[in-house]
Short mmCIF file of C-alpha atoms and ligand atoms in Angstrom, two decimals:
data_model
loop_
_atom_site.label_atom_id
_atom_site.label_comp_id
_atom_site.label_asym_id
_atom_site.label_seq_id
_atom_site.Cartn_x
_atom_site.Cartn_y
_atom_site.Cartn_z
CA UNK K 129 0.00 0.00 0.00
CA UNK K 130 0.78 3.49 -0.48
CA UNK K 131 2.71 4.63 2.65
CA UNK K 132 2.92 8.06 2.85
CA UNK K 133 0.49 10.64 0.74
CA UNK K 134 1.37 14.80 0.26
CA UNK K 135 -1.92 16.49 0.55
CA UNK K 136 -1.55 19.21 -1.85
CA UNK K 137 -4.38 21.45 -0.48
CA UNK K 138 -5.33 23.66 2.49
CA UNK K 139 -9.08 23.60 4.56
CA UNK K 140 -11.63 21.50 4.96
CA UNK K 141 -10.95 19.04 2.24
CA UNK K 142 -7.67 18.83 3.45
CA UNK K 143 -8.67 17.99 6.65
CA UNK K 144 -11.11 14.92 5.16
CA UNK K 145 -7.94 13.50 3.40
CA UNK K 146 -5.67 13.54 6.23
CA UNK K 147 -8.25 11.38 8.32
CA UNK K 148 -9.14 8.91 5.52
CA UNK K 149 -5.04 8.49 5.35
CA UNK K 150 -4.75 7.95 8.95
CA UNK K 151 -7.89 5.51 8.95
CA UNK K 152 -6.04 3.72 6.68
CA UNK K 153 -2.49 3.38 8.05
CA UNK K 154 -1.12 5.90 5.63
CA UNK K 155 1.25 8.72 6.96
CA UNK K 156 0.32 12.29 5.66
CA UNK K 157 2.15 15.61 4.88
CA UNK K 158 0.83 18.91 4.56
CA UNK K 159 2.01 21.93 3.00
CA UNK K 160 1.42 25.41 4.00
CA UNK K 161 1.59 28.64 3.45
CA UNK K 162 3.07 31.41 5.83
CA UNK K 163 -0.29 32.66 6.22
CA UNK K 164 -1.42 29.19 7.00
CA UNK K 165 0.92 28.58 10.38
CA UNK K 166 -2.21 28.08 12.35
CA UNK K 167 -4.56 26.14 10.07
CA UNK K 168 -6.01 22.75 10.68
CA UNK K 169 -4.75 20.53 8.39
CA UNK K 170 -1.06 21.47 9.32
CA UNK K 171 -1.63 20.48 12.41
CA UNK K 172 -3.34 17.55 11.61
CA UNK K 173 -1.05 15.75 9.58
CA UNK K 174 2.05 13.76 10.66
CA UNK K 175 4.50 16.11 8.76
CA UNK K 176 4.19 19.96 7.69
CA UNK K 177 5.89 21.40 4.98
CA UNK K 178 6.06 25.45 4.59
CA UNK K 179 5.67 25.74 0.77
CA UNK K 180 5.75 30.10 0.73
CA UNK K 181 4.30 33.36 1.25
CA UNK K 182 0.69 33.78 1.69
CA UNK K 183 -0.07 34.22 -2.27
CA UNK K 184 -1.45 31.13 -4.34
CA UNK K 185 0.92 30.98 -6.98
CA UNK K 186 4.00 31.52 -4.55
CA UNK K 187 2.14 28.58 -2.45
CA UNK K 188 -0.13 25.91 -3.19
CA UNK K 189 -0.27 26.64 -6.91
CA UNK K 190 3.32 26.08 -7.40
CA UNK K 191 4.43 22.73 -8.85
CA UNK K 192 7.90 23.12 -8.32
CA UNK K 193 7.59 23.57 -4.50
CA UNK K 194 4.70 21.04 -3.78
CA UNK K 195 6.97 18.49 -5.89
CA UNK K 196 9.77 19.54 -3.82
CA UNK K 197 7.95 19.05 -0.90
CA UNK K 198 7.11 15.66 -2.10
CA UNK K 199 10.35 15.00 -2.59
CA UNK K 200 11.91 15.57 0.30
CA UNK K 201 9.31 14.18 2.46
CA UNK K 202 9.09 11.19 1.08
CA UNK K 203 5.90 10.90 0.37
CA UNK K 204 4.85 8.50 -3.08
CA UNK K 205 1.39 10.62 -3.94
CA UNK K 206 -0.15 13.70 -4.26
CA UNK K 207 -3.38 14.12 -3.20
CA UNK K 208 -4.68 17.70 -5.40
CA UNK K 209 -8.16 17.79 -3.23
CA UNK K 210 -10.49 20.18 -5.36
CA UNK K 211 -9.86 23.29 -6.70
CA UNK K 212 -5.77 24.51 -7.25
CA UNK K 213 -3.76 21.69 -9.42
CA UNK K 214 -6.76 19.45 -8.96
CA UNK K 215 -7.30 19.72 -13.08
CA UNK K 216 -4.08 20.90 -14.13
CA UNK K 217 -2.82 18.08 -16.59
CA UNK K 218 0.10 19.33 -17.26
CA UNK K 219 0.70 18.83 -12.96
CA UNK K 220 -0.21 15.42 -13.33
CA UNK K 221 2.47 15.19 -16.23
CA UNK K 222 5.15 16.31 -13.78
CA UNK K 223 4.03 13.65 -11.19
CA UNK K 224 4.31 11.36 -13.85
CA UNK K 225 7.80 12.24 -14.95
CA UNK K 226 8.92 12.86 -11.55
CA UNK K 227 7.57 9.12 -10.27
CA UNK K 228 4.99 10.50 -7.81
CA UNK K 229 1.45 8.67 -7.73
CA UNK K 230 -1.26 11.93 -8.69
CA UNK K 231 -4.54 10.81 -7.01
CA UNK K 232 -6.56 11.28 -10.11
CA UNK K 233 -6.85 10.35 -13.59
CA UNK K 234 -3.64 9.85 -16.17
CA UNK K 235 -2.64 13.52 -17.31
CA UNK K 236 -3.56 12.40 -20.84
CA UNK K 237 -7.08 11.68 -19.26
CA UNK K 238 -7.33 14.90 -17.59
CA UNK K 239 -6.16 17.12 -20.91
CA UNK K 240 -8.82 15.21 -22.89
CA UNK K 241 -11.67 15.84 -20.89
CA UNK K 242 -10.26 19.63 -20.10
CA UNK K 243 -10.63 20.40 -23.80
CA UNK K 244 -14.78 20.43 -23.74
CA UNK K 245 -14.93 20.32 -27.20
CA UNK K 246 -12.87 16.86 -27.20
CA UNK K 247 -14.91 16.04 -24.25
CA UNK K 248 -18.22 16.24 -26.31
CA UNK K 249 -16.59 14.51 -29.44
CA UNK K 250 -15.83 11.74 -27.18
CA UNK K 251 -19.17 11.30 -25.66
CA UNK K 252 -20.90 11.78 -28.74
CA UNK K 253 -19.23 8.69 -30.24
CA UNK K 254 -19.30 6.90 -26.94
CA UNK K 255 -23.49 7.50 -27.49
CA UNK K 256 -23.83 9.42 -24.34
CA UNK K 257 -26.44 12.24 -25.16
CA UNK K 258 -25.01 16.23 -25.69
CA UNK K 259 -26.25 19.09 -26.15
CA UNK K 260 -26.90 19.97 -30.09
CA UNK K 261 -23.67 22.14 -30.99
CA UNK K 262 -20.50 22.56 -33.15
CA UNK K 263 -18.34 19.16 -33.87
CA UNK K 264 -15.02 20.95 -33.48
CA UNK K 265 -13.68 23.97 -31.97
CA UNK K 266 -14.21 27.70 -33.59
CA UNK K 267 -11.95 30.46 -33.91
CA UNK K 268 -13.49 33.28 -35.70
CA UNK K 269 -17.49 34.83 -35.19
CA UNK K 270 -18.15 33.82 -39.04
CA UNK K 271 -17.93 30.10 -38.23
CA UNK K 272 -19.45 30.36 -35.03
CA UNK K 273 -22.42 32.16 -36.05
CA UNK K 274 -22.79 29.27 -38.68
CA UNK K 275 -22.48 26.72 -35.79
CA UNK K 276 -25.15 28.76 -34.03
CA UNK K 277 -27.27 28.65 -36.72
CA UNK K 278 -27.32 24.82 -37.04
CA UNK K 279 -27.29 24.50 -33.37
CA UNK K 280 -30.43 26.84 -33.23
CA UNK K 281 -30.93 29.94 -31.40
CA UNK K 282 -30.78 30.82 -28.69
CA UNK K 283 -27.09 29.55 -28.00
CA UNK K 284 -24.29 29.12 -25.29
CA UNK K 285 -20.94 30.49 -26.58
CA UNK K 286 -18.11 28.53 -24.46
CA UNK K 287 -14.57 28.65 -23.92
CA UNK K 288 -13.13 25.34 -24.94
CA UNK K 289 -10.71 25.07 -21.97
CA UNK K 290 -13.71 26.52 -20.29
CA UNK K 291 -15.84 24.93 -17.64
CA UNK K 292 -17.54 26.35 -14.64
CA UNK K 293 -18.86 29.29 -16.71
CA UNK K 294 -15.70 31.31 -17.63
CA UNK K 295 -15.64 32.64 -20.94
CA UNK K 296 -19.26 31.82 -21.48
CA UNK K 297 -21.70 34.01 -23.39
CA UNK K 298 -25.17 33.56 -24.12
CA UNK K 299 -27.07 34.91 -27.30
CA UNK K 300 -30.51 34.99 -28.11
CA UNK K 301 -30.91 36.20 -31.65
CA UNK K 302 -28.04 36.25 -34.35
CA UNK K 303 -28.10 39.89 -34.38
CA UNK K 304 -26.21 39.69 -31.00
CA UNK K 305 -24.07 37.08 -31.85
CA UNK K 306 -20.97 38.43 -33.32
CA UNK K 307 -20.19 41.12 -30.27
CA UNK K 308 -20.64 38.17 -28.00
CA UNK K 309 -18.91 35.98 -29.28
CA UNK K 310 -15.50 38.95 -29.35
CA UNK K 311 -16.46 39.05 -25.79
CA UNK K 312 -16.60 35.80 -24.35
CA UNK K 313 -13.55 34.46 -26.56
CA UNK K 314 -11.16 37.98 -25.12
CA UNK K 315 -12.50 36.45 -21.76
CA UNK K 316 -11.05 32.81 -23.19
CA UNK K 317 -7.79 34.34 -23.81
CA UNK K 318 -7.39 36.06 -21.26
CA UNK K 319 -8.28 33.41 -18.54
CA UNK K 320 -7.01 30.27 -20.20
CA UNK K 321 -4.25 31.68 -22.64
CA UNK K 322 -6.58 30.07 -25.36
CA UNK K 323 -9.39 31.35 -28.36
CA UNK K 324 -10.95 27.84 -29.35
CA UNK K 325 -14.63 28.09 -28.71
CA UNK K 326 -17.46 26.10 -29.26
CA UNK K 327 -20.99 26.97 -29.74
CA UNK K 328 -24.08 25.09 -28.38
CA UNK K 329 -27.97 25.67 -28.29
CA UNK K 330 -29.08 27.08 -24.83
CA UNK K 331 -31.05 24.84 -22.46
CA UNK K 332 -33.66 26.88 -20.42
CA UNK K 333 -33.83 26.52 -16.82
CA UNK K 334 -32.38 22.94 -16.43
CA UNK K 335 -31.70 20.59 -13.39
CA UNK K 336 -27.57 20.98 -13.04
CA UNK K 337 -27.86 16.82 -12.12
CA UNK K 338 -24.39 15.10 -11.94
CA UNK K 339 -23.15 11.96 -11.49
CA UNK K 340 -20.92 10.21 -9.40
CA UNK K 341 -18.16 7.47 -11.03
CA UNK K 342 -15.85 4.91 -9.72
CA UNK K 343 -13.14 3.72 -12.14
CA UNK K 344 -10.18 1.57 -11.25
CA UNK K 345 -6.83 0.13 -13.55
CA UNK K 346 -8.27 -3.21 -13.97
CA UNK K 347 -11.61 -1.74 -16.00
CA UNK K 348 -14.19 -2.13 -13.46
CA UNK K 349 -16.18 1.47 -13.73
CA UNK K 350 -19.68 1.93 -11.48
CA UNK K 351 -21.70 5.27 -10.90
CA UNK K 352 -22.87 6.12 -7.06
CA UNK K 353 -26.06 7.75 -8.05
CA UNK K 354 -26.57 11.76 -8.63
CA UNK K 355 -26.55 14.98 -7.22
CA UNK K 356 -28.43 17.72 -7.51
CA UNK K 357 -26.60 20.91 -7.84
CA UNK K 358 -29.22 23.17 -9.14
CA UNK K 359 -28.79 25.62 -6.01
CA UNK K 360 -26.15 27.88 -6.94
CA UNK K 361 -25.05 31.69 -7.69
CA UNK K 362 -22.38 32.69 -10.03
CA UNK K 363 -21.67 29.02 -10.50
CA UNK K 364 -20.74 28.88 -7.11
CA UNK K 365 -22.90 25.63 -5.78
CA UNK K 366 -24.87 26.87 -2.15
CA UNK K 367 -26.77 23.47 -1.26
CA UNK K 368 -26.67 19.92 -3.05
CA UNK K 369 -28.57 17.18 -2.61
CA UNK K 370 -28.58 13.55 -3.18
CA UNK K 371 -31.08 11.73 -4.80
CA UNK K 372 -32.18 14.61 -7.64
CA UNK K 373 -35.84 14.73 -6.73
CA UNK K 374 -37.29 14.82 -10.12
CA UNK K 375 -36.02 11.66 -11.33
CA UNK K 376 -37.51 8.03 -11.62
CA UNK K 377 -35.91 4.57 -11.19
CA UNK K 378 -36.08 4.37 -14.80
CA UNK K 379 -34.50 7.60 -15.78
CA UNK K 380 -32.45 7.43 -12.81
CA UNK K 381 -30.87 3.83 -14.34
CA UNK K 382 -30.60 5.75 -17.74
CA UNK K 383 -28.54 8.64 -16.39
CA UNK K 384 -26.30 6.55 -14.24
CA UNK K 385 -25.24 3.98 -17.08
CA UNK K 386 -25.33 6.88 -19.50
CA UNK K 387 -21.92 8.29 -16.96
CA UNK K 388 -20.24 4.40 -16.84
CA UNK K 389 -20.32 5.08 -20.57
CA UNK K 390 -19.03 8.00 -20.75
CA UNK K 391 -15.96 7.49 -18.06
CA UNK K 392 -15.21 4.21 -20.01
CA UNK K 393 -15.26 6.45 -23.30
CA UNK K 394 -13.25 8.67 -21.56
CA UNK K 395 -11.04 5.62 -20.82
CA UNK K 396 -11.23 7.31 -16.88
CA UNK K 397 -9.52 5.76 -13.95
CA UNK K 398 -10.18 7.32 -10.48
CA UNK K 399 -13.26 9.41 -8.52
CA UNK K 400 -14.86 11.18 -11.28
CA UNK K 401 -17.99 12.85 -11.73
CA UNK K 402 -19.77 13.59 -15.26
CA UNK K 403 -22.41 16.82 -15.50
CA UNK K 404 -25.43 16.57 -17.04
CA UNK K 405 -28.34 19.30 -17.69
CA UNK K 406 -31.57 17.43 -17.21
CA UNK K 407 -34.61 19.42 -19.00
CA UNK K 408 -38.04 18.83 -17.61
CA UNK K 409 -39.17 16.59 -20.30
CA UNK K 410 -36.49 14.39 -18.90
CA UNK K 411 -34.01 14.51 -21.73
CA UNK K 412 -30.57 14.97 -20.50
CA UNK K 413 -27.52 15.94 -22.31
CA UNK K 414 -23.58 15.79 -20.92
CA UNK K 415 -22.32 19.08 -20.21
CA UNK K 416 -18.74 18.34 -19.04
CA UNK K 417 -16.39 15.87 -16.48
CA UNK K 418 -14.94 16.84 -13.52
CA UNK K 419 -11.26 14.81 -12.88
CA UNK K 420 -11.62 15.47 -9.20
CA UNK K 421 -13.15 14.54 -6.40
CA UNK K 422 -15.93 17.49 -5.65
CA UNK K 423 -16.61 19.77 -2.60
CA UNK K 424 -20.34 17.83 -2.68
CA UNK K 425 -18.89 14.56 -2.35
CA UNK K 426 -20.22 14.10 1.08
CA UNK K 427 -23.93 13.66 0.19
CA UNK K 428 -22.99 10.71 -2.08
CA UNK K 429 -21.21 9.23 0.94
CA UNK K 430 -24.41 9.68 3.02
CA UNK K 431 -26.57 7.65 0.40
CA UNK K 432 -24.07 5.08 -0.35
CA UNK K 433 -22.24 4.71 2.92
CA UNK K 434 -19.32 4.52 0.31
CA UNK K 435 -15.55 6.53 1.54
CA UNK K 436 -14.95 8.11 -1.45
CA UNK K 437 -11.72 9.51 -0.55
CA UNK K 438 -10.76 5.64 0.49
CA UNK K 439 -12.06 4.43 -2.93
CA UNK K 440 -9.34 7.29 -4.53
CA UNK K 441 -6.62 6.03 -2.45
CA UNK K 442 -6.83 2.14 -3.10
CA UNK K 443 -7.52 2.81 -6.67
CA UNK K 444 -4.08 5.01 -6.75
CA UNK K 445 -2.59 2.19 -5.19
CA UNK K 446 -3.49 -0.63 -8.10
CA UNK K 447 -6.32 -2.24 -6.54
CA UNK K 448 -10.13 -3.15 -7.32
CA UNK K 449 -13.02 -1.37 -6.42
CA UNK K 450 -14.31 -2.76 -2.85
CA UNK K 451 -18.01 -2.38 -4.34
CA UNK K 452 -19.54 -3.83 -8.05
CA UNK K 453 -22.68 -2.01 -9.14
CA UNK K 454 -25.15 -4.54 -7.68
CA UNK K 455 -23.37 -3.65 -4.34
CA UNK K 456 -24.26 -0.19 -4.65
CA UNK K 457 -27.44 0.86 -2.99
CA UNK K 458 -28.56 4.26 -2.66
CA UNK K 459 -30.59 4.51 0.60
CA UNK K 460 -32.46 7.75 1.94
CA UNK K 461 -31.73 11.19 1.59
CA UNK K 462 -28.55 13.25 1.65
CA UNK K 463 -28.38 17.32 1.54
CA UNK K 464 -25.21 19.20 1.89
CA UNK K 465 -25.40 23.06 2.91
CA UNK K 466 -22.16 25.03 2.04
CA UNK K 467 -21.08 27.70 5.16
CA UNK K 468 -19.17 30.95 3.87
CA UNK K 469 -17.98 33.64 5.40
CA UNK K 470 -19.56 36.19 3.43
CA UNK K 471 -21.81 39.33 3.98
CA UNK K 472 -24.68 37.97 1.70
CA UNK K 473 -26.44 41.27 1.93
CA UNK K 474 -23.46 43.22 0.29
CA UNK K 475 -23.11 41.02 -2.86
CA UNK K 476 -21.67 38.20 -0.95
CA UNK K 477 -18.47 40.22 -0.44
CA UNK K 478 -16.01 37.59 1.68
CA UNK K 479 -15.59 38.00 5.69
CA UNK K 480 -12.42 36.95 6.70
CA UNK K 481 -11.44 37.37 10.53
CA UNK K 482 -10.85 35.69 13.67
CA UNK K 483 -13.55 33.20 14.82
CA UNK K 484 -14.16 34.45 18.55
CA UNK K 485 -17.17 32.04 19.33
CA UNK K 486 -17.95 28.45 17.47
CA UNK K 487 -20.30 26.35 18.02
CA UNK K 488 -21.68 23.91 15.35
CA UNK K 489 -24.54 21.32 15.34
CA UNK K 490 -24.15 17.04 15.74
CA UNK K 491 -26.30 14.55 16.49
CA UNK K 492 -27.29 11.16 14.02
CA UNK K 493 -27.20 11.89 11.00
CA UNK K 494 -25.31 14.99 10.57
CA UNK K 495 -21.97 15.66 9.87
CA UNK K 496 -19.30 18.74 9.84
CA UNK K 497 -16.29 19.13 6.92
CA UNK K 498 -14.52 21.87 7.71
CA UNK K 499 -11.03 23.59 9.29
CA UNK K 500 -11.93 26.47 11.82
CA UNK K 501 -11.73 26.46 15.13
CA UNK K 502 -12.69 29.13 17.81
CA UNK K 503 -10.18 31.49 17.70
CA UNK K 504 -8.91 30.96 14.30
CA UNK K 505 -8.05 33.36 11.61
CA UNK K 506 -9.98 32.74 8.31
CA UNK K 507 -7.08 34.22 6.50
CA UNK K 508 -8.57 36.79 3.23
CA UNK K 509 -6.48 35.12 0.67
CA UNK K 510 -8.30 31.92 -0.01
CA UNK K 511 -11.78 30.73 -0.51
CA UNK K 512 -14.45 31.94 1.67
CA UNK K 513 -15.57 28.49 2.14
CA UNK K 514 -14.94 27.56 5.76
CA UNK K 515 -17.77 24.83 6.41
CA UNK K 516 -20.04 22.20 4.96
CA UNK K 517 -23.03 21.27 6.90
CA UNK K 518 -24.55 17.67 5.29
CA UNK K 519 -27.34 15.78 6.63
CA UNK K 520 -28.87 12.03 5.98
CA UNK K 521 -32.82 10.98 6.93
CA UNK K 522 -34.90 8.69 5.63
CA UNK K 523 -36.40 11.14 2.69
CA UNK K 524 -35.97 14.42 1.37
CA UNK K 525 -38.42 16.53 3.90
CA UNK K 526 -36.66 14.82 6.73
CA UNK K 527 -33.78 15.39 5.71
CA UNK K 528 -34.44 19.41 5.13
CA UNK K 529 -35.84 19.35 8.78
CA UNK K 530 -33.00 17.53 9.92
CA UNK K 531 -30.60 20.39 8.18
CA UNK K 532 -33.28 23.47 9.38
CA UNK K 533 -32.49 22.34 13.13
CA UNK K 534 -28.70 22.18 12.62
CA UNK K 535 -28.68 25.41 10.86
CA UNK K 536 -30.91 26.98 13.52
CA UNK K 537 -27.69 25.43 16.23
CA UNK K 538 -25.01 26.94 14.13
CA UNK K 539 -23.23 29.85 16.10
CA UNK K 540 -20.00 31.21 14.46
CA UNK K 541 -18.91 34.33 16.38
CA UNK K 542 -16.50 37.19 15.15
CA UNK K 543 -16.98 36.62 11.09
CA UNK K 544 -20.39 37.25 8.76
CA UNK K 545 -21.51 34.20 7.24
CA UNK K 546 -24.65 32.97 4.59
CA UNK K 547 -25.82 30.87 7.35
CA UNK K 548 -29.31 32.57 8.32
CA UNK K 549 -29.68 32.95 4.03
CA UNK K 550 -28.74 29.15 3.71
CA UNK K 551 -31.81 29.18 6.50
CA UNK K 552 -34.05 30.69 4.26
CA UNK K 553 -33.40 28.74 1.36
CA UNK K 554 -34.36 25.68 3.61
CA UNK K 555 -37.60 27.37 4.03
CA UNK K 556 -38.53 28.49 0.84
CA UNK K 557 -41.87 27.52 0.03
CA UNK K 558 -40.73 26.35 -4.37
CA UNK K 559 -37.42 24.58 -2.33
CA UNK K 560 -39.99 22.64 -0.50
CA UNK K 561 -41.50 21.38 -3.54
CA UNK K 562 -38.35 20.49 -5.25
CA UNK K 563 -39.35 22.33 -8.09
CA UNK K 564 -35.73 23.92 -8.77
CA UNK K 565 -33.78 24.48 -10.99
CA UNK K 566 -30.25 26.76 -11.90
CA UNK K 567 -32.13 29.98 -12.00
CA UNK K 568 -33.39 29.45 -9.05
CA UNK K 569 -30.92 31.39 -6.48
CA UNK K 570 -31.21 34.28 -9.52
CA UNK K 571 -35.41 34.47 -9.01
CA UNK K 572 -35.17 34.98 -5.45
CA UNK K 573 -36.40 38.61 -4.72
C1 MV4 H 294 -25.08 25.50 -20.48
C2 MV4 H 294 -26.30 26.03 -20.02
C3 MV4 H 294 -27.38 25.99 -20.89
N1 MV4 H 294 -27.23 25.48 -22.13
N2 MV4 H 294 -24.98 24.99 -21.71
C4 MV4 H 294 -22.49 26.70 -16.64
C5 MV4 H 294 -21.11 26.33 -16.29
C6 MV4 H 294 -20.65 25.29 -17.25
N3 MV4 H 294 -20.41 24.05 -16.55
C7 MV4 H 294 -21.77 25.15 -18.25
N4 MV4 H 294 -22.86 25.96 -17.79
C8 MV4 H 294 -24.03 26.01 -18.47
N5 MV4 H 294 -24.00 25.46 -19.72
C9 MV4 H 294 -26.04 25.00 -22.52
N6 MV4 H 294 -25.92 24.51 -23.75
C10 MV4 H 294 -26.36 26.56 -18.74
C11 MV4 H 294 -25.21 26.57 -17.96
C12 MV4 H 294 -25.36 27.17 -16.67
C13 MV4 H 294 -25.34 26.41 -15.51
C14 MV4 H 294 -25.16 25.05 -15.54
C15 MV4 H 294 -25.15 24.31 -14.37
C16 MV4 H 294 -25.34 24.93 -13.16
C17 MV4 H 294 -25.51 26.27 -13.11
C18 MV4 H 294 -25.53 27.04 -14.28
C19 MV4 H 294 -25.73 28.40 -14.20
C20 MV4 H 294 -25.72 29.15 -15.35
C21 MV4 H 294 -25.54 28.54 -16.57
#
């Protein structure tokens, strides 16, 4: 077995792969930066490694120093967490070269399903359903508008090293198309150093429904149900739940073998999860793969009773899955509330500080991912992510009763935080219903 695993990350996820390691015998090592002295998961791990100043690319964004790090630890993998060098393939090269085990898919894997346009090539051929849209990449507003025209207005402009909504632009009528389409392909450059785009007709108000994979190096691949991500702002994800209410066995059977397709296609090996919109009607189309395991992972735990984080580390290591897909059984209902420190009435403008008073919920069924402590620092030059709340119950309005009393426990002194707005959500009478979709955060008053 592995021996010794780098955890190339900071927070709360951090924290959740240091204490699958130690459940499992493995020795850990964290890096941090300067303006991490105090944080949990340096403390928490067996080692600690100071990787640089307080900036991301001088820290945990630099290869060079988390390799080092590696290095001279010891250590014979890298686990990326989310986020950071989670997706960067050409990190998972350097592993590679430099003998180090990346927790993830081969860098190959990871470039291919990075390039969406590749991505939908490859599930289009696989048979996995997408979204009507151009069969390669565009470079110019002639040949998109074309594309748009086939693809049928109105239409989604996308970066093709896009993904989670950068360099995105949507269009209604062709008339618009052309200054969009300058627009969202300066944002391309700019953000990924890249002008391929792709064009693709515009769902309306879908589900964001995604789906959980399993793949390991001998070829067994299994899916661990869905999620339901449709509460979000800004793409940032607020509350996820697990099972999507609006689907049936049938479609739910459909969806799931429709990802083990499409992470075989992919020729995936690892934790892997494969979006999908989902349109009322049912039909459901494959937006794009994430090569990582997700902040949301937790409410696919709850349902499966399934360590995801263990799955990633024995499948690193060579071996088989501990679960075939008659094994998995998706029991009850899962919801996961994300905890910021934010002022949600100005914009959601982040809130570091010191934490001068903490106290958060427990009790069956409930559980806490995250890295503060009472008197802790939630330094300003990271993600204002500092909890997740996630709950299990028997069904979906026990389980959002279950989450309104732990929210209604949750004190968190000295920092602003989305927790009494996470509250409201909870109580929000078209929530309730499970009528959502991904404008639904936008509709609220
Ligand atoms: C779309 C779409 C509608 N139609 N593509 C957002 C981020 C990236 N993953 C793709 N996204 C979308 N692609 C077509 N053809 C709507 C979105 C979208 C979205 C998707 C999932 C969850 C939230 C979203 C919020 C806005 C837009």
């Amino acid at each position: 077995m592995i021996r010794k695993v780098l955890v190339a990350n900071r927070g709360e996820i951090a924290v959740r792969i240091i204490r699958a390691c130690r459940e499992m015998g493995i020795e850990t090592v964290a890096v941090y930066s300067e303006a991490d002295r105090e944080a949990l998961h340096a403390k928490l791990a067996d080692e600690a490694v100071c990787i640089g100043p307080a900036g991301l690319k001088d820290s945990y964004l630099s290869m060079e120093k988390i390799i080092s790090a590696t290095i001279v630890s010891g250590a014979e993998a890298i686990h990326p967490g989310y986020g950071l060098l989670s997706e960067n393939s050409r990190f998972a090269e350097l592993c590679e070269k430099c003998h180090i085990i990346f927790i993830g898919p081969s860098s190959q894997v990871m470039a291919k399903m990075g390039n969406k346009q590749e991505a939908r090539n490859t599930m289009k051929a696989a048979g996995v359903p997408i979204v009507p849209g151009s069969e390669s990449a565009v470079f110019d507003s002639k040949s998109g508008m074309e594309e748009a025209k086939k693809a049928g207005y109105p239409v989604m402009i996308k970066a093709v090293l896009g993904g989670g909504g950068k360099g995105m632009r949507m269009v209604e009528t062709e008339d618009e198309f052309e200054h969009n389409f300058h627009l969202a392909q300066s944002e391309a450059e700019k953000a990924f150093g890249d002008n391929a785009m792709y064009v693709e007709h515009f769902i309306t108000k879908p589900r964001h429904v995604e789906v959980q994979i399993l793949a390991d190096s001998c070829g067994n691949v299994i899916h661990l149900g869905e999620r339901d991500c449709s509460i979000q702002r800004n793409h940032q994800k607020m509350i996820e739940e697990a099972p999507c209410a609006a689907l049936s066995e049938e479609l739910r059977s459909r969806i799931g073998e429709a990802a083990v397709k499409a992470a075989k296609a992919a020729g995936y090996v690892g934790a892997g999860t494969i979006e999908f919109l989902l349109e009322k009607s049912g039909n459901f189309y494959f937006m794009e793969m994430n090569t990582r395991i997700q902040v949301e992972h937790p409410v696919t735990e709850w349902i499966t009773g399934i360590d995801l984080i263990k799955e990633q580390l024995r499948i690193a290591d060579g071996r088989k899955l501990s679960y075939t897909q008659e094994q998995v059984k998706i029991e009850g209902h899962s919801i996961e509330v994300r905890i910021n420190a934010e002022k949600p009435e100005k914009g959601f403008l982040p809130c570091p500080g010191t934490v001068t008073g903490l106290h958060l919920p427990g009790g069956k069924g409930i559980r806490i991912d995250s890295a503060i402590y009472s008197g802790y620092t939630i330094p300003p030059f990271y993600d204002s992510m500092v909890a997740k709340i996630s709950v299990w119950a028997k069904n979906r309005n026990e389980a959002i009763r279950k989450m309104q009393s732990a929210l209604g426990e949750v004190i968190i002194e000295g920092v602003d935080t989305n927790v009494d707005y996470q509250y409201d959500i909870l109580n929000n009478p078209q929530f309730l219903t499970g009528n959502i979709d991904i404008e639904f955060v936008n509709e609220l008053a």
